[in-house]
XYZ file of C-alpha atoms in Angstrom:
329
model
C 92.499 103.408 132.653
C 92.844 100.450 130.559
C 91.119 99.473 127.233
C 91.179 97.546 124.172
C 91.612 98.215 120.283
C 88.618 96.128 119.447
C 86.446 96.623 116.224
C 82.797 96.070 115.780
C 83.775 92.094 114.561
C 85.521 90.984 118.770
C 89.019 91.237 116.645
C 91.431 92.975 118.903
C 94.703 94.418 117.824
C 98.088 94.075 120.132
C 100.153 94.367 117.067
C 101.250 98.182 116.530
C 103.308 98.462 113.107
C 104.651 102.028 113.371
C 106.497 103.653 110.126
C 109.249 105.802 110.876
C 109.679 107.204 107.463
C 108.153 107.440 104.199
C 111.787 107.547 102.756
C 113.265 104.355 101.060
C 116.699 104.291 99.345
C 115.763 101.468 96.773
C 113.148 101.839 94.052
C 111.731 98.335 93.560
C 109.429 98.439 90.367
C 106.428 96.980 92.453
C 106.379 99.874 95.438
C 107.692 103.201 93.400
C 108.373 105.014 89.885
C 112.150 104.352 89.055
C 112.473 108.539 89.643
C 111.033 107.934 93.421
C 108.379 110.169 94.764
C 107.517 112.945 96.655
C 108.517 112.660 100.500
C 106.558 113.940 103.503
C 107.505 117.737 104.695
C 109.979 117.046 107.737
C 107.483 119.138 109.939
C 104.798 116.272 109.547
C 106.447 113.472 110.492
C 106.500 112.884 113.686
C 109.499 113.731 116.068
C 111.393 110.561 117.860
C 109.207 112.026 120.868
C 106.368 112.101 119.597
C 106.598 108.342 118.304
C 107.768 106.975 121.761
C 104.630 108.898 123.171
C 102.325 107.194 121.071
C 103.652 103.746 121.607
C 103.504 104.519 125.341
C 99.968 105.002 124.974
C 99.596 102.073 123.061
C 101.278 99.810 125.503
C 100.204 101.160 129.241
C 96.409 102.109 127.757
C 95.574 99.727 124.970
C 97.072 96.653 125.575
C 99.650 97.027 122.827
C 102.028 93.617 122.997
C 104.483 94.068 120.216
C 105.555 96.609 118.250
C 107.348 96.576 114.791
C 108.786 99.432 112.955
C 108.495 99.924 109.365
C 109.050 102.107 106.201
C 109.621 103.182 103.827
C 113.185 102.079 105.238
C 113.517 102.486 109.172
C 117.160 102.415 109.168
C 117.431 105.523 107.056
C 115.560 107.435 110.245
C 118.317 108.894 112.119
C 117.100 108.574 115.849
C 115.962 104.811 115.437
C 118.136 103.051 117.894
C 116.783 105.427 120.426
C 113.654 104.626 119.470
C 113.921 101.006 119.727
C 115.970 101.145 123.101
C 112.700 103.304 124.312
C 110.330 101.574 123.192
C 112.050 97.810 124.249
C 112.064 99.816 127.557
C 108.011 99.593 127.538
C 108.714 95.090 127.881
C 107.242 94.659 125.046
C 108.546 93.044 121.857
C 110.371 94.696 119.127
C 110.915 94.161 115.671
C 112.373 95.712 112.605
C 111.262 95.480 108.891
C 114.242 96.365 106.636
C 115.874 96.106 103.268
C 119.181 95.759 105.332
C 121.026 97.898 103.417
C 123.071 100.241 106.065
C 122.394 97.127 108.694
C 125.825 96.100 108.846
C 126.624 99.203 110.350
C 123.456 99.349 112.586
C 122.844 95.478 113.789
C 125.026 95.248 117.067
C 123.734 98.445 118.055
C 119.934 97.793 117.087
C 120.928 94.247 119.217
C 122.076 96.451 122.189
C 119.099 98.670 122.191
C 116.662 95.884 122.650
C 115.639 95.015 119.142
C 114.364 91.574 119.607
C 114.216 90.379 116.017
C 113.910 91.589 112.300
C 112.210 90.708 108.861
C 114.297 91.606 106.209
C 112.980 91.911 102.570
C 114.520 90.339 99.773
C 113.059 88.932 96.334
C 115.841 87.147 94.676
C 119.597 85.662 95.269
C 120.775 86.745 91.854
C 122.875 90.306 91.946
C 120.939 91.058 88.460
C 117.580 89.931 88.783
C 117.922 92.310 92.670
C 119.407 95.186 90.235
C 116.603 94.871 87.722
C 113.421 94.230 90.513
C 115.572 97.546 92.949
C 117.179 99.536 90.537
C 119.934 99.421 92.496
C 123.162 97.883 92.789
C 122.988 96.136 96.228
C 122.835 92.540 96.914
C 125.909 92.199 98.411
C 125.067 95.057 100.990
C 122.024 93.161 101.887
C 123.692 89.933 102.482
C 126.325 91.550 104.875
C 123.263 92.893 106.952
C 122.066 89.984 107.356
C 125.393 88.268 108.413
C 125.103 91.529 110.765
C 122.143 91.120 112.202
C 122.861 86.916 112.710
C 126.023 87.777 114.566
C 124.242 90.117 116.705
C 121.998 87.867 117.800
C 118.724 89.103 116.157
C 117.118 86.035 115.549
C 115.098 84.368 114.125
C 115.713 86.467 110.800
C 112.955 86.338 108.591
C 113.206 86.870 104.844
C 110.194 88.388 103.178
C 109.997 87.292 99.059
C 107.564 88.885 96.543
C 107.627 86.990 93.319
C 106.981 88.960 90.126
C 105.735 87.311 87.081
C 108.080 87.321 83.952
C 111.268 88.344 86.419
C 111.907 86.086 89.517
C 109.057 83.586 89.695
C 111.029 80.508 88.965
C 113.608 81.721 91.108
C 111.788 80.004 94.505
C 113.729 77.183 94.596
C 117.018 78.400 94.938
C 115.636 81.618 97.183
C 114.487 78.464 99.460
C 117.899 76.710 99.372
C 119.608 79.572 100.160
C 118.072 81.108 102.821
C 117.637 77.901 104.375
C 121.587 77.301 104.109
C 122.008 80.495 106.125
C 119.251 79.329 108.613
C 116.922 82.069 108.139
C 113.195 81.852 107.374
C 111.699 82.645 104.412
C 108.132 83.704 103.923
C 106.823 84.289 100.133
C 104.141 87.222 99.981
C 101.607 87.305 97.516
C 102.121 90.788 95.475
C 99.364 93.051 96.769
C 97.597 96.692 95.449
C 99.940 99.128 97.240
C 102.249 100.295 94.668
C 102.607 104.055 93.749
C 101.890 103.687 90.069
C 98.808 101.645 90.642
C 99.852 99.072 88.523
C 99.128 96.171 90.027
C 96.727 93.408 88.530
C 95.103 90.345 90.157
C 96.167 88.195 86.528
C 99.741 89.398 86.925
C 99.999 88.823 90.296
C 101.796 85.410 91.404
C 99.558 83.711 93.667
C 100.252 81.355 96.423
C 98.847 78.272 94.204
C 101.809 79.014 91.539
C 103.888 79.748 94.601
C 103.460 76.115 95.535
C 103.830 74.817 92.284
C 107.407 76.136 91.968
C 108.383 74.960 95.207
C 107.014 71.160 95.084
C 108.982 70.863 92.134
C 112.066 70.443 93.685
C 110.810 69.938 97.584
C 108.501 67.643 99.992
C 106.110 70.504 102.072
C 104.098 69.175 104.790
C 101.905 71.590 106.616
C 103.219 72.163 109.808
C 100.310 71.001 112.846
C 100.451 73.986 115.022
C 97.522 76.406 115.210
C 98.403 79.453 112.752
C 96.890 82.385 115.399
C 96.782 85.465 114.132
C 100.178 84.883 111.973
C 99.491 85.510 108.792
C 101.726 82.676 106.912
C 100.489 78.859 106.565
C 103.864 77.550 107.815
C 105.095 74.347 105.743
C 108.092 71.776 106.896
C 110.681 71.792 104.309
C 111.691 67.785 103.312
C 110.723 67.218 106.606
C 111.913 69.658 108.851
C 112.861 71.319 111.071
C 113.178 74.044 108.128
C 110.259 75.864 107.227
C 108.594 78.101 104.661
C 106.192 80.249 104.792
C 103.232 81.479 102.142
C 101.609 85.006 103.016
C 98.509 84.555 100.676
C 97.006 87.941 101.699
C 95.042 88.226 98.180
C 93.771 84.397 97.398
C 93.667 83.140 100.589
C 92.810 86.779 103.252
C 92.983 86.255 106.935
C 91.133 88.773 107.861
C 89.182 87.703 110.475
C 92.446 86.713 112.631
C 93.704 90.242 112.272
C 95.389 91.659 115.365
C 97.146 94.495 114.197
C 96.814 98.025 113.979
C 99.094 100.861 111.957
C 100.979 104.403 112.820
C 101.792 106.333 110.165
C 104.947 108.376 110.060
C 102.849 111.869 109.793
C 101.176 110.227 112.924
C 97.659 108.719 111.252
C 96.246 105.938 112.486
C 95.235 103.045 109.924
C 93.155 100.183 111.195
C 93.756 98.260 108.029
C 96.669 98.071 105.879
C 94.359 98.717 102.819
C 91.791 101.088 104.957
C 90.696 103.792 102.421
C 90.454 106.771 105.538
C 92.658 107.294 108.468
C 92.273 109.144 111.442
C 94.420 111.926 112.649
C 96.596 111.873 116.400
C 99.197 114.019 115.134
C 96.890 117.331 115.289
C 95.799 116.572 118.462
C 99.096 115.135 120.388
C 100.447 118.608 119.028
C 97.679 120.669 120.410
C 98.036 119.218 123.613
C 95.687 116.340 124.050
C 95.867 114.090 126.841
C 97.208 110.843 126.933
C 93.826 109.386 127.564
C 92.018 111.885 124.609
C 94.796 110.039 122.494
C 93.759 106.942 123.755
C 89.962 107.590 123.077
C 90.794 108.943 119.954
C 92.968 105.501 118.855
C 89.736 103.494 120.551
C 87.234 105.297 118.092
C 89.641 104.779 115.237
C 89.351 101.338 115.544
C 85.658 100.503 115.968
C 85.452 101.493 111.853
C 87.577 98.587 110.654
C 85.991 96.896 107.905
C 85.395 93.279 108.310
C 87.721 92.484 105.370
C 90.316 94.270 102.978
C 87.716 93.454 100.109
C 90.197 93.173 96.741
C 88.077 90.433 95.650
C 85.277 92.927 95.316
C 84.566 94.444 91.927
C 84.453 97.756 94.373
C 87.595 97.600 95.547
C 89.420 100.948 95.783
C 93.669 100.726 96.029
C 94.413 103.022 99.263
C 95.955 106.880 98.164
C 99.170 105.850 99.623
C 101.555 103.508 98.528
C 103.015 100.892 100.827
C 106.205 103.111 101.447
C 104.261 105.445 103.000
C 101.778 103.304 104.738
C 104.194 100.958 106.188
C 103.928 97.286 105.943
């Protein structure tokens, strides 16, 4: 029997992000404590199984289209090429968001499995400024990832960019020129309310305005004519074409309303929104041997309580338990 993920507002999610750890092996200032924290018990995550199983369910019963793993970091989960080749196995699309570290290694593989494409996250070009925002050492591991993953064919590569105020934000420019030298895409992602120390503030956040500011400076955006969708970045032609950036504006400018997507948990929770303040449990009951179709209902009723917006403009506005390493972006 076939159904929908619809809410109470007609939106409809087909988009399954699915985090296959909580585990990350950077620290960047504006997800976790320099110290890290403290990682899901083994026996609650779910097994490479159990995740296939679930994305099964969300393919044949609930008209799941695409499906993109997350993190924490995905590539530091052992069985995730197995994953991938099971899941691409489904015909629907697959997609990775990464750091890249360890993706030199993994790319051709990922490519063989069925991978179809991957977003890779990176805030600056500058070894120091990536040492200082990480606390690691790692730029050049990142950058032979993503010659990895070019050669491999897992394209188009998108390049996700978080500018913080006071360390990278007039670094735009050159992040712009550099990926677009390469030929990958960059998308710039307003800072939002998901880090572990609860730090973040609307008046230190960079905001898409600023964003634009930096960029106009030194290049000629024109708003590229095709409809947006449910695709979260206003798309912009770069000196006119055919490069492109992108500007996620998920606090200033929220797209709520176009939302299509839908969250897994590694521990096996369903979230309905990536700032949903409850979740709602399939891990109990896929272990006590529910159904595929209880799972299904179960996944159904999970959905029908999304809230019509993620509300951080609202002076009630709660910051979800979890950080976004263990939510999964």
């Amino acid at each position: 029997m076939s159904r929908k993920l619809e809410d109470r507002y007609g939106r409809v999610a087909t988009d399954l992000r699915v985090s296959l750890t909580d585990r990350c092996n950077l620290r960047c200032s504006y997800c976790m404590p320099a110290e890290g924290l403290e990682w899901l018990p083994d026996d609650s995550v779910l097994s490479d199984d159990e995740v296939v199983r679930l994305v099964r369910i969300g393919v044949e019963h609930l008209g799941i289209r695409e499906v993109r793993f997350t993190g924490g970091e995905p590539l530091v989960r052992r069985g995730l090429v197995d994953i991938v080749r099971r899941t691409h196995e489904l015909g629907v699309e697959t997609s990775l968001t990464t750091n890249a570290l360890g993706l030199s290694r993994t790319a051709a593989a990922l490519a063989d499995a069925g991978l179809d494409r991957i977003n890779v996250s990176l805030d600056t070009v500058r070894p120091e400024t990536f040492h200082e925002i990480t606390r690691r050492d790692r730029f050049h591991d990142v950058v032979a990832g993503l010659e990895a993953a070019s050669a491999a064919g897992l394209g188009p590569i998108k390049i996700n960019a978080v500018l913080l105020r006071g360390i990278n934000d007039d670094q735009a420019p050159e992040l712009l020129r550099w990926t677009i030298e390469r030929g990958y895409e960059l998308r710039f992602i307003e800072q939002m309310p998901l880090d572990a120390q609860h730090g973040w503030s609307r008046t230190g956040m960079v905001t898409a305005e600023e964003i634009f500011e930096h960029l106009e400076r030194e290049f000629v955006l024109k708003p590229v004519d095709e409809p947006r969708g449910s695709a979260p970045a206003e798309l912009f032609l770069v000196d006119g074409g055919p490069a492109t950036v992108g500007v996620i504006a998920s606090v200033t400018r929220p797209f709520c309303g176009d939302c299509d997507r839908v969250r897994l948990t590694a521990d096996g929770q369903v979230r309905n929104c990536l700032f949903a303040r409850e979740e709602s449990d399939l891990r109990a009951a896929l272990r006590s041997g529910a159904s595929d179709e209880d799972l299904a209902d179960r996944w159904v009723v999970a959905m029908r309580g999304k809230r019509a917006g993620h509300g951080i403009d609202d002076p009630s506005f709660l910051q979800p338990d979890r950080p976004m390493s263990a939510i999964g972006g």
